[in-house]
Short mmCIF file of C-alpha atoms in Angstrom, two decimals:
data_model
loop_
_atom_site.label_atom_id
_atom_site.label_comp_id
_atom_site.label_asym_id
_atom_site.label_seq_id
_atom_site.Cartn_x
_atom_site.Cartn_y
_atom_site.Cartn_z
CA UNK A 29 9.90 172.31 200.32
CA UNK A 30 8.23 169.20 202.14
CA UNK A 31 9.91 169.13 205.87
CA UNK A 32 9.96 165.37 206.23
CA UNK A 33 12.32 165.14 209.45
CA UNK A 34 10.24 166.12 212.65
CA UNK A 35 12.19 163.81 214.54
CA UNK A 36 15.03 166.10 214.58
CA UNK A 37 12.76 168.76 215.42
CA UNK A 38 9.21 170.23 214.77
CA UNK A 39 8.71 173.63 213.57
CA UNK A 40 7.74 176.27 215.75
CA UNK A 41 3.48 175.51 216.70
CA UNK A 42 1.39 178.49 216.43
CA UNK A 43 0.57 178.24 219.76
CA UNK A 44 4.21 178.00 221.10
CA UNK A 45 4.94 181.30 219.12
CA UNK A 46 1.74 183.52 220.67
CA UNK A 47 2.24 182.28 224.14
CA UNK A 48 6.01 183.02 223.33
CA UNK A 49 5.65 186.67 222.40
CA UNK A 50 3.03 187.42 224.85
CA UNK A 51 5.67 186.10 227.91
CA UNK A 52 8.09 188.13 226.22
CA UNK A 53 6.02 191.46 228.29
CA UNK A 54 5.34 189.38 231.49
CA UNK A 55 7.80 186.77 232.26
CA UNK A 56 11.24 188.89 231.76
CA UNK A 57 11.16 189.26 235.94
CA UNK A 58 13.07 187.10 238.14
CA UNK A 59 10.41 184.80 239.79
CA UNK A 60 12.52 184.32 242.68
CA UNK A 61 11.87 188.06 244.08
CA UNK A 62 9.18 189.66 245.74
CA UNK A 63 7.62 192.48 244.02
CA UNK A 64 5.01 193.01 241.53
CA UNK A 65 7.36 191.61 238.25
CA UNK A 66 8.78 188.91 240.21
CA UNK A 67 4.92 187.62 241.54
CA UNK A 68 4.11 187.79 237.81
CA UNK A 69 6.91 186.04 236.38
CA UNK A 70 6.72 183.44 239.62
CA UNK A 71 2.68 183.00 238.58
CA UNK A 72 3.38 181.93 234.90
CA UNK A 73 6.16 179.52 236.19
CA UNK A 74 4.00 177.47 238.63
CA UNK A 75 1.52 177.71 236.06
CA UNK A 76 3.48 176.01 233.50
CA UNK A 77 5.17 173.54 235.89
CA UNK A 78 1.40 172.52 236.53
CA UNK A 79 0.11 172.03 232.83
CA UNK A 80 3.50 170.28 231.98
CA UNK A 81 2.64 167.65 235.19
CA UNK A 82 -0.39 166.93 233.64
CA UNK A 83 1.08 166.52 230.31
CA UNK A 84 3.63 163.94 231.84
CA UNK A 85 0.74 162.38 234.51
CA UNK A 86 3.11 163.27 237.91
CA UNK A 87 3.26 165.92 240.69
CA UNK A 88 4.53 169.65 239.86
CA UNK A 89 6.94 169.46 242.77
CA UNK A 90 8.60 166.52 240.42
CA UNK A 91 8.95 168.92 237.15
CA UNK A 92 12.08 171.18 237.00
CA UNK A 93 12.85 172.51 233.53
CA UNK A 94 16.17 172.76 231.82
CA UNK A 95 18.13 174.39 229.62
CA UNK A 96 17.41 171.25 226.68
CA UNK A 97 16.64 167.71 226.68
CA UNK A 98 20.25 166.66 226.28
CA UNK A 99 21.17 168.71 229.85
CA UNK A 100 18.12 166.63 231.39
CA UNK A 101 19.52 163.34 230.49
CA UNK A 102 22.63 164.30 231.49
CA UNK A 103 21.42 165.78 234.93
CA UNK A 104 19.20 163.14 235.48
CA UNK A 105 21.66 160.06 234.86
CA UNK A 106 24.59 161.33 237.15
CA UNK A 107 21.84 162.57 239.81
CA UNK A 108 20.14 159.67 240.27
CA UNK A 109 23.96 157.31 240.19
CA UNK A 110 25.03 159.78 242.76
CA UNK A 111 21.97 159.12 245.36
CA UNK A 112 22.32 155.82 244.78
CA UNK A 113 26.15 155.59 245.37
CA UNK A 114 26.06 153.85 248.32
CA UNK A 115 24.00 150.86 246.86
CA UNK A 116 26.66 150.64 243.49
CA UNK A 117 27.90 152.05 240.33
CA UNK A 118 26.29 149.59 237.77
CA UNK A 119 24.30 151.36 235.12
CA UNK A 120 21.90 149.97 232.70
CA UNK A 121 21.13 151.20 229.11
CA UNK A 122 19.88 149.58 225.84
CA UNK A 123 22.22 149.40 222.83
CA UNK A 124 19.80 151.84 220.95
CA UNK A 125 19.19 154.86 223.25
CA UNK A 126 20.18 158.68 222.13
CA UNK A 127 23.95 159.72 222.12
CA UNK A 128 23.01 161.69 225.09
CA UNK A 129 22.08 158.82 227.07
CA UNK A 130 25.11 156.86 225.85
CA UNK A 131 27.72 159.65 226.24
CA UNK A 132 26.24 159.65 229.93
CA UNK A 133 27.40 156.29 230.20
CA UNK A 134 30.99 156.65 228.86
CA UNK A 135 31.72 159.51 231.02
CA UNK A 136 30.86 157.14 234.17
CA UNK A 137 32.68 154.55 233.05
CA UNK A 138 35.33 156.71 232.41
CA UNK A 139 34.78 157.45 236.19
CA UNK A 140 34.60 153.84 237.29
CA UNK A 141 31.32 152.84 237.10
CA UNK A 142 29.99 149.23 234.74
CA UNK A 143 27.65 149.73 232.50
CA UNK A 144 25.69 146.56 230.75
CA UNK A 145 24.07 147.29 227.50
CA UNK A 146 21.48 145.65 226.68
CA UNK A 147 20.70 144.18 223.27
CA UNK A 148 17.59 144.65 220.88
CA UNK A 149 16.11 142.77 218.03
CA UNK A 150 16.40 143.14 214.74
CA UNK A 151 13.45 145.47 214.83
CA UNK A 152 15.29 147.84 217.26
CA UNK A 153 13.08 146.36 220.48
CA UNK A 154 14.27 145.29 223.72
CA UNK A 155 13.32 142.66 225.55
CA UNK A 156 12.59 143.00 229.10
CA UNK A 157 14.46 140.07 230.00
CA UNK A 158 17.05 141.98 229.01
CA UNK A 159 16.87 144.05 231.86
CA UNK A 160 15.98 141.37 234.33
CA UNK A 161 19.15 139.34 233.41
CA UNK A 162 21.21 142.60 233.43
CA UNK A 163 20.30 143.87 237.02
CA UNK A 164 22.61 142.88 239.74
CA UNK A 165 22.78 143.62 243.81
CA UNK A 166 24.78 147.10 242.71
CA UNK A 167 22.69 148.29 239.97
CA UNK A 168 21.91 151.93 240.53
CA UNK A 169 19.94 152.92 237.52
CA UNK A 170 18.89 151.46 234.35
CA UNK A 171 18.14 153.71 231.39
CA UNK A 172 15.30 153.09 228.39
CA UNK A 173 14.01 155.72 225.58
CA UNK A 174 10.45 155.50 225.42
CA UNK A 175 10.79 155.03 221.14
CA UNK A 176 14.17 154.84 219.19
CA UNK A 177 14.47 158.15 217.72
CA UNK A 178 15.85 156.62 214.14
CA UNK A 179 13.51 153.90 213.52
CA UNK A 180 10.17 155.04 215.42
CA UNK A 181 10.32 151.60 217.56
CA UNK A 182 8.25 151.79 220.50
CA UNK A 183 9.69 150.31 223.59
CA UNK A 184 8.40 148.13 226.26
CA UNK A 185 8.52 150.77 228.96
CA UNK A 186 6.23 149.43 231.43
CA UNK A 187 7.36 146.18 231.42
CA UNK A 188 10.61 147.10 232.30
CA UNK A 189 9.54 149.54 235.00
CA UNK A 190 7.98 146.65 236.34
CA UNK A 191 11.27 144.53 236.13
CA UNK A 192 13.43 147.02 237.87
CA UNK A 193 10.76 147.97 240.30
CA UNK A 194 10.68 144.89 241.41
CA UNK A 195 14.29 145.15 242.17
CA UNK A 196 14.47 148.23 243.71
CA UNK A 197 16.20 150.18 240.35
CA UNK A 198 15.11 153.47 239.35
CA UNK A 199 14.35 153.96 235.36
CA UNK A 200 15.33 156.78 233.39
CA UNK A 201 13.01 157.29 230.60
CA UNK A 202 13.99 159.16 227.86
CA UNK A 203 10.53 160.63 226.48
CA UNK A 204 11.70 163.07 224.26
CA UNK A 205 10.35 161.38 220.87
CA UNK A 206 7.18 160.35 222.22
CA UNK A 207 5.87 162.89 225.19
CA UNK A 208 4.15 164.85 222.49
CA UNK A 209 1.86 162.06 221.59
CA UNK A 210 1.09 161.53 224.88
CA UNK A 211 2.25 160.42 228.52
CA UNK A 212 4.43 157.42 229.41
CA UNK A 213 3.37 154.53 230.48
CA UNK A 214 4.63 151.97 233.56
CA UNK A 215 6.03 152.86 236.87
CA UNK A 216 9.16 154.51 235.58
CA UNK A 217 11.27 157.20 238.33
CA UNK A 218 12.69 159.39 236.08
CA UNK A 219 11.95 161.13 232.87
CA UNK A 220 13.51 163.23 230.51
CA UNK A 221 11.89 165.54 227.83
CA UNK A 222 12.92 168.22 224.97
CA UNK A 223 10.31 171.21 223.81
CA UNK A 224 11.99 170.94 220.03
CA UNK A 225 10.69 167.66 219.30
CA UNK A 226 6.74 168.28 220.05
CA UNK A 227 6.89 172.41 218.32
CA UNK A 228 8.50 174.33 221.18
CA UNK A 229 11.11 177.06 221.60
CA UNK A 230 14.25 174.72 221.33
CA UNK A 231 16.79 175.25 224.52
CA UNK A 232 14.06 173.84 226.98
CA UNK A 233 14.00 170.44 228.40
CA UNK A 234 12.23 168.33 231.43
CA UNK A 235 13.44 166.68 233.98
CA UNK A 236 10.98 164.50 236.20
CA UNK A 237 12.62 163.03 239.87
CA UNK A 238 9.67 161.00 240.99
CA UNK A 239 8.94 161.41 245.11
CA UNK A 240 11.23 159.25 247.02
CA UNK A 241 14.00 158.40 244.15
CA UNK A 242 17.16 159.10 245.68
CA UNK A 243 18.85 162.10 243.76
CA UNK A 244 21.97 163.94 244.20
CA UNK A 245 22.42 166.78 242.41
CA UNK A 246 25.65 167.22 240.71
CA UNK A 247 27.77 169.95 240.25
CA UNK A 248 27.46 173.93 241.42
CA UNK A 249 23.81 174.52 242.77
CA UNK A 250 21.34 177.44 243.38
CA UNK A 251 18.44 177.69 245.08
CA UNK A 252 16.53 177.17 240.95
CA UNK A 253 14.72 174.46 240.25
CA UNK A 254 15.03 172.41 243.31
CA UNK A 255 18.62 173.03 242.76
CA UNK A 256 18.38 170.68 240.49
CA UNK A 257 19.05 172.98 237.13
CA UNK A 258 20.91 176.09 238.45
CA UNK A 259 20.63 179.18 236.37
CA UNK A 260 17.85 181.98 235.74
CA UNK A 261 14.98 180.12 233.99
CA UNK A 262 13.84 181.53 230.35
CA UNK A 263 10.31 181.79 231.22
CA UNK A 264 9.08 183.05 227.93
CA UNK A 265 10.56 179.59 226.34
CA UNK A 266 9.25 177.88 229.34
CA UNK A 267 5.38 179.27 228.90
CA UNK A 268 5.77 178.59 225.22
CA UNK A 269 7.40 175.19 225.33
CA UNK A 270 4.33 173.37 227.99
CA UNK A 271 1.44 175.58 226.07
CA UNK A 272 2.41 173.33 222.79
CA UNK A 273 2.78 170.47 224.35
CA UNK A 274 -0.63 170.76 225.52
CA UNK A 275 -1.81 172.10 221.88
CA UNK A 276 -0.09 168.81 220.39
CA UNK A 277 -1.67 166.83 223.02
CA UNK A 278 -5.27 168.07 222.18
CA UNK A 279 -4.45 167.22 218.39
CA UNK A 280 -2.19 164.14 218.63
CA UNK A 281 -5.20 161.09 218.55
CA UNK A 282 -6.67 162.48 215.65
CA UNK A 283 -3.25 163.39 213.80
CA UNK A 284 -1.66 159.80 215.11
CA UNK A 285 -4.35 158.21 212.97
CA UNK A 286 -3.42 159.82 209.64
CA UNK A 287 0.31 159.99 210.27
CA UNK A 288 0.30 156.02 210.71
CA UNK A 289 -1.72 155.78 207.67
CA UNK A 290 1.12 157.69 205.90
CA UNK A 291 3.86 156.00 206.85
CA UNK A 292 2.12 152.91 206.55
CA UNK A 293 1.73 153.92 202.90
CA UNK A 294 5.54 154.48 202.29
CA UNK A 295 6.31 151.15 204.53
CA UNK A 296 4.55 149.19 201.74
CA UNK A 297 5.30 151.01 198.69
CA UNK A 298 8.89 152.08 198.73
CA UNK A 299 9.78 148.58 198.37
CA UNK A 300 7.51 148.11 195.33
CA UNK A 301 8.90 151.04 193.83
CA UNK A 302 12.57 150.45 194.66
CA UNK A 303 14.43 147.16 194.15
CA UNK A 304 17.01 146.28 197.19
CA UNK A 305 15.23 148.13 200.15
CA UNK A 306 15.16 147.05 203.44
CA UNK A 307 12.10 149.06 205.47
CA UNK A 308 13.58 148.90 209.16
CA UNK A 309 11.95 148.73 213.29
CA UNK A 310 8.61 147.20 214.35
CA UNK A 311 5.95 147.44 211.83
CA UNK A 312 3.23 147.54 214.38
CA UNK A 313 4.45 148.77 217.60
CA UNK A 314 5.88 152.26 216.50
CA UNK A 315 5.42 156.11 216.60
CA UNK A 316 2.89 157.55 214.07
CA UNK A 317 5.22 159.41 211.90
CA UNK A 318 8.55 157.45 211.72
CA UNK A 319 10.04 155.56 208.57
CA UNK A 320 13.20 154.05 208.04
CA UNK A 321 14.36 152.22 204.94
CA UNK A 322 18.10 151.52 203.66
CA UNK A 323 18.67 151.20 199.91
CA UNK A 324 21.81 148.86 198.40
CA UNK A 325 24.25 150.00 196.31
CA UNK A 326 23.43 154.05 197.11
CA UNK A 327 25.89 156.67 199.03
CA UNK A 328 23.80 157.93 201.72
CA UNK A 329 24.87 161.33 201.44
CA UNK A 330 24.23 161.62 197.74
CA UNK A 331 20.84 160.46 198.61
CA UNK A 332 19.90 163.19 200.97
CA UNK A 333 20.99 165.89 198.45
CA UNK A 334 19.44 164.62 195.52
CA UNK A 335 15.86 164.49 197.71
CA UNK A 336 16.75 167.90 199.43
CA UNK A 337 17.56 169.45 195.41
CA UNK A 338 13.85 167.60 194.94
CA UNK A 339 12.41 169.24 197.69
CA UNK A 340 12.30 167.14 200.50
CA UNK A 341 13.75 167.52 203.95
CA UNK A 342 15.13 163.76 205.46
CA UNK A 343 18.01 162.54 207.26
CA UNK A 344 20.09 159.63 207.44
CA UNK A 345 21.65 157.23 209.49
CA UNK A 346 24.12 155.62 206.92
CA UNK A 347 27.89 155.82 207.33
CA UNK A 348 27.73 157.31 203.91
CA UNK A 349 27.80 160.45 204.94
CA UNK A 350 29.78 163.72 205.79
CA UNK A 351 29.05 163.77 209.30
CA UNK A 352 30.63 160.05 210.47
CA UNK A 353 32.59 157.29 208.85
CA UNK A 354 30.85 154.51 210.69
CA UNK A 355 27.00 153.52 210.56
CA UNK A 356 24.66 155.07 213.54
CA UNK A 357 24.58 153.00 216.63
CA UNK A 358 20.94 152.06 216.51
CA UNK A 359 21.49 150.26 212.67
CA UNK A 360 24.19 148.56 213.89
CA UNK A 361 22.78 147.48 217.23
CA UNK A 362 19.63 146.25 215.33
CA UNK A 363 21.81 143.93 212.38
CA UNK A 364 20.68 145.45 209.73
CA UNK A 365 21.23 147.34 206.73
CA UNK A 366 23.03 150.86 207.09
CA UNK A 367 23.86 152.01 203.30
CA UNK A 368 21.76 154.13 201.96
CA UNK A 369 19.68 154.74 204.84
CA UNK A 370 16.88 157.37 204.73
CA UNK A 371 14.16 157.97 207.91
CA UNK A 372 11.47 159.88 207.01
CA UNK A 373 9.96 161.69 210.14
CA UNK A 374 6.59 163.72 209.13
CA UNK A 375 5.46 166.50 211.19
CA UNK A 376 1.71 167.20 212.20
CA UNK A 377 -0.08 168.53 209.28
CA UNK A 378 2.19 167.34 206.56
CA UNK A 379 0.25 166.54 203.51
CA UNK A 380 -1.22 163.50 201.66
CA UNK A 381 0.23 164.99 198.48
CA UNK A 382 3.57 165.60 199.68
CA UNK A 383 3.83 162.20 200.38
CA UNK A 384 2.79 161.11 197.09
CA UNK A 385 5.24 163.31 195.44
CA UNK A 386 7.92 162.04 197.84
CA UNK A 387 7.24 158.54 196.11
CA UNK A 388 7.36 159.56 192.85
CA UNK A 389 10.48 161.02 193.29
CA UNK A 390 12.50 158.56 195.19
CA UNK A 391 12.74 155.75 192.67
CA UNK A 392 14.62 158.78 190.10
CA UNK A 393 16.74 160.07 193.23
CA UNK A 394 18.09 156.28 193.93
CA UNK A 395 18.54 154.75 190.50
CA UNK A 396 20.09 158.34 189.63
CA UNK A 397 22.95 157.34 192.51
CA UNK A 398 22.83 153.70 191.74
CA UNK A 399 24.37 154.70 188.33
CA UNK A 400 26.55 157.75 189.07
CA UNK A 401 28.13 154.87 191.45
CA UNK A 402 28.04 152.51 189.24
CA UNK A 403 25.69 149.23 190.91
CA UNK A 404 24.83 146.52 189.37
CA UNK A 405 21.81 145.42 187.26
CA UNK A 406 19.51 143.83 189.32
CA UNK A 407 19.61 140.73 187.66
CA UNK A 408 22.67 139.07 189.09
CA UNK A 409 25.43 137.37 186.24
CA UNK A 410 25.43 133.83 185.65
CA UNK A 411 28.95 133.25 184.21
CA UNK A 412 31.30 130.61 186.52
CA UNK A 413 35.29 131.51 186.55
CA UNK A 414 36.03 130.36 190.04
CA UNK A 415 35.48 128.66 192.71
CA UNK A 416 36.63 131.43 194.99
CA UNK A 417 36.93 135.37 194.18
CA UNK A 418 38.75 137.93 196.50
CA UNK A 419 37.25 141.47 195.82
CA UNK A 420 39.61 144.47 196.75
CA UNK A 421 37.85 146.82 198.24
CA UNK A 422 40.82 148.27 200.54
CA UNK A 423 40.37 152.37 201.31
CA UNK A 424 36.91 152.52 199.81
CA UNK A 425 33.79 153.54 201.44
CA UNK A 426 30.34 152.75 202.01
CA UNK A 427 28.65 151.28 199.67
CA UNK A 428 30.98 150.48 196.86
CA UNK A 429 32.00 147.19 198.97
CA UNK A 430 28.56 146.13 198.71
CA UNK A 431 28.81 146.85 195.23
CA UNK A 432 31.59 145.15 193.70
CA UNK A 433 30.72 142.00 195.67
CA UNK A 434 26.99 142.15 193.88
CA UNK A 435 29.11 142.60 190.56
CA UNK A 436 30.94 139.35 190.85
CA UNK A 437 28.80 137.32 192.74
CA UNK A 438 27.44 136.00 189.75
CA UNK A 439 31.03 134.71 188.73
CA UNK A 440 30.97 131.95 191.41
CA UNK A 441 29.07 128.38 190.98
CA UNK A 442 27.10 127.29 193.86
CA UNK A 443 29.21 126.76 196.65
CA UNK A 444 31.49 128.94 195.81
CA UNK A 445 32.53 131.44 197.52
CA UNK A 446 33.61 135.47 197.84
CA UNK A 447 36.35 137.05 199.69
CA UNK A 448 35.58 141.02 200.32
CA UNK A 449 38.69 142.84 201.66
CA UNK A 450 38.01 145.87 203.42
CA UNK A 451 39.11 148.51 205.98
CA UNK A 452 35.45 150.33 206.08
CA UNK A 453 33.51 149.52 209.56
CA UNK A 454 29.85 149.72 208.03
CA UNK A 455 31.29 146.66 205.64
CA UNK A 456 30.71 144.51 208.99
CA UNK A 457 27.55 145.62 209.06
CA UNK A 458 26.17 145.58 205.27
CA UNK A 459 27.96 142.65 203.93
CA UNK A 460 25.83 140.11 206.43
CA UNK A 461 22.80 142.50 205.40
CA UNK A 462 23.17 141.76 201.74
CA UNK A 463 23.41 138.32 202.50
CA UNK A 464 19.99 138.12 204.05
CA UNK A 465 18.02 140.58 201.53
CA UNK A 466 19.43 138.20 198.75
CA UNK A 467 19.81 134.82 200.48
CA UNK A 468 22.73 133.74 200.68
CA UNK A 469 25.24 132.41 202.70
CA UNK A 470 27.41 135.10 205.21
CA UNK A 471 30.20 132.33 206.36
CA UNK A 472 31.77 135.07 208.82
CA UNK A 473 35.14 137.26 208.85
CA UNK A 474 38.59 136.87 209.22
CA UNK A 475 41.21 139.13 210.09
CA UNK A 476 43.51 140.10 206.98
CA UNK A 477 46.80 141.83 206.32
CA UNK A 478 45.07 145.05 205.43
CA UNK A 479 41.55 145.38 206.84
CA UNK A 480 39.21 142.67 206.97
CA UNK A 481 38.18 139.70 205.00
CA UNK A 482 34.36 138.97 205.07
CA UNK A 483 33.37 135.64 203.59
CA UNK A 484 30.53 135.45 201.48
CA UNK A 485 28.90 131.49 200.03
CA UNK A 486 26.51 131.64 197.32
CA UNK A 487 23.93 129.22 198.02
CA UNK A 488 21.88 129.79 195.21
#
């Protein structure tokens, strides 16, 4: 079985499992007392809060560790809005960051608080003007993930930094995709982390409050981790969780160079293998082992298990799925296509030929869904009937509205137009998409008695 979706999480690193059992004798004190366990327990604490500084390039008196990335987010967000009360309760955040960082933001809006999001291209990027035209006099944080965890985008971190340094904002950097290949850059105040993602113990996360970013701590506190993430620490995840990131660290240039070759490989041939792809983020500025594609006409689910029955581990962030009805966040922030959606996320060490089997196989796995759903050839029909077709595709999912428009496209003259009906939400996303992959005219939607109407010209 080829594991091809690290960006969910990395397998347990060889390292992280010795330094793991061997805390298991030493680190089961409490590091907060006094005698001979605690000193010992207290020693391989400090010690880890001092390699993961170096990992992350700040002070160890900055590092507390949590119980997972998500609770670091989480901590770190209502922390920092809570020092900053007295300045305002606006919060910044790009359309594409992790659920965690978004769920942050609903709760404070819930609370009172404005939030701004902040829109990206259609390669999932921000632009730092973004942030310069969002921040206002009562902005009290602004939030950016250091790469999109779907689409392997890397973000303009330290340009922003610079943007809302220069207005007095703290960022929050959301590192948890990228700390394993190495540290952030820019002049950022806060940073998150989580050990899963880089081969750690999961359950472990970091939590970096740069020196002189005001921070209020929220809820019950002890005298743990600055008081910053109460609760007895698990020390033997801890130890564990900074000795890989150091391991990956000492591996990741060389391992970034044939990961990026790789993906770089699937990038260009996936669409030479498979008609109606759309490869997805920046094809330059990106994370070594990320790619995302979205195929037409294909279920996303059905996808996923006819790869996994092949042998291959991947995930998806289509609407067609069991998990959601709507399309992730980050495909519909960035415009485009969310059916069929596959990311492929290799892990360090994965293998040339693993990769080439993955690319004989996925051409079989997609035309084998493409049929058991019933898409069209890929030569579109030529016959004219009308000069304007309505398509019913009322109470059915993601893709088949995609599909019966492609089926009767062909039925319209030039000019003419296509009327899809439908009451799916990834429709509002996919229907434009199609229109761009095959170039032609999306005029816009309307609202209809049932669902929605989206208007489709053919142009050509």
């Amino acid at each position: 079985m080829a594991y091809f979706d690290a960006a969910s999480a990395v397998p347990l690193h060889p390292v992280a499992r010795q330094a793991l059992l061997a805390s298991l004798d030493d680190g089961w004190a409490d590091p907060a007392r006094l005698h001979r366990e605690g000193r010992k327990a207290r020693m391989l604490l400090d010690a880890s809060r001092e390699a993961a500084a170096e990992a992350v390039g700040c002070r160890a008196d900055e590092v507390v560790f949590t119980s997972s990335g998500t609770r670091a987010v989480h901590s770190g967000v209502a922390g920092a809005l809570a020092g900053r009360r007295r300045v305002g309760r606006h919060l910044i955040v790009s359309s594409v960051e992790h659920s965690c960082v978004l769920h942050s933001a609903e709760v404070c809006e819930a609370e009172g608080a404005d939030v701004t999001r902040v829109a990206v291209s259609r390669t999932g990027a921000v632009d730092p003007a973004g942030y310069a035209a969002a921040l206002r006099a009562d902005t009290a944080l602004a939030c950016l993930q250091s790469a999109n965890h779907e689409v392997g985008t890397v973000q303009p971190v330290a340009e922003v930094a610079e943007v809302c340094r220069a207005a007095g904002v703290p960022l929050l950097v959301d590192a948890a995709q990228s700390l394993g290949w190495g540290p952030v850059e820019g002049d950022w105040s806060l940073l998150a982390a989580s050990a899963h993602k880089w081969g750690g113990p999961s359950g472990v996360g970091l939590l970096v409050v740069r020196k002189g970013v005001r921070f209020a701590a929220q809820g019950p506190v002890d005298e743990r981790e600055s008081g910053r993430a109460p609760g007895f620490e698990n020390l033997p995840a801890i130890v564990a969780a900074v000795a890989s990131l150091r391991a990956v660290r000492a591996e990741a240039a060389q391992e970034a160079v044939r990961l990026r070759e790789l993906t770089a490989r699937i990038r260009a041939r996936v669409p030479e293998l498979v008609p109606d792809v759309e490869v997805v983020g920046d094809a330059e500025r990106r994370l070594p082992g990320i790619v995302t594609f979205s195929c037409l006409y294909v279920d996303g689910e059905a996808l996923l298990h006819e790869l996994d029955r092949a042998g291959f581990s991947v995930s998806s962030g289509s609407s067609c799925t069991s998990s959601t009805l709507t399309p992730s966040h980050v495909l519909k922030a960035m415009g485009v296509l969310s059916e069929g959606n596959v990311r492929v996320s290799l892990p360090p060490g994965t293998a040339e030929a693993d990769v080439e089997r993955f690319l004989r196989v996925l051409p079989q796995a997609v035309a084998g869904v493409r049929e058991k759903l019933g898409a069209p050839a890929p030569a579109p029909a030529t016959a004219v009937r009308a000069e304007e077709l309505v398509v019913d595709s009322l109470g059915k999912r993601c893709p088949i509205p995609v599909i019966e428009l492609a089926k009767v496209f062909g039925d319209v003259p030039v000019g003419g137009t296509v009327r899809v009906l439908s009451d799916d939400e990834a429709a509002r996303l996919d229907i434009p998409a199609w229109c761009e992959m095959r170039g032609q005219e999306y005029v816009g939607e309307e609202p209809a008695e049932k669902g929605t109407a989206y208007l489709v010209r053919r142009v050509g």
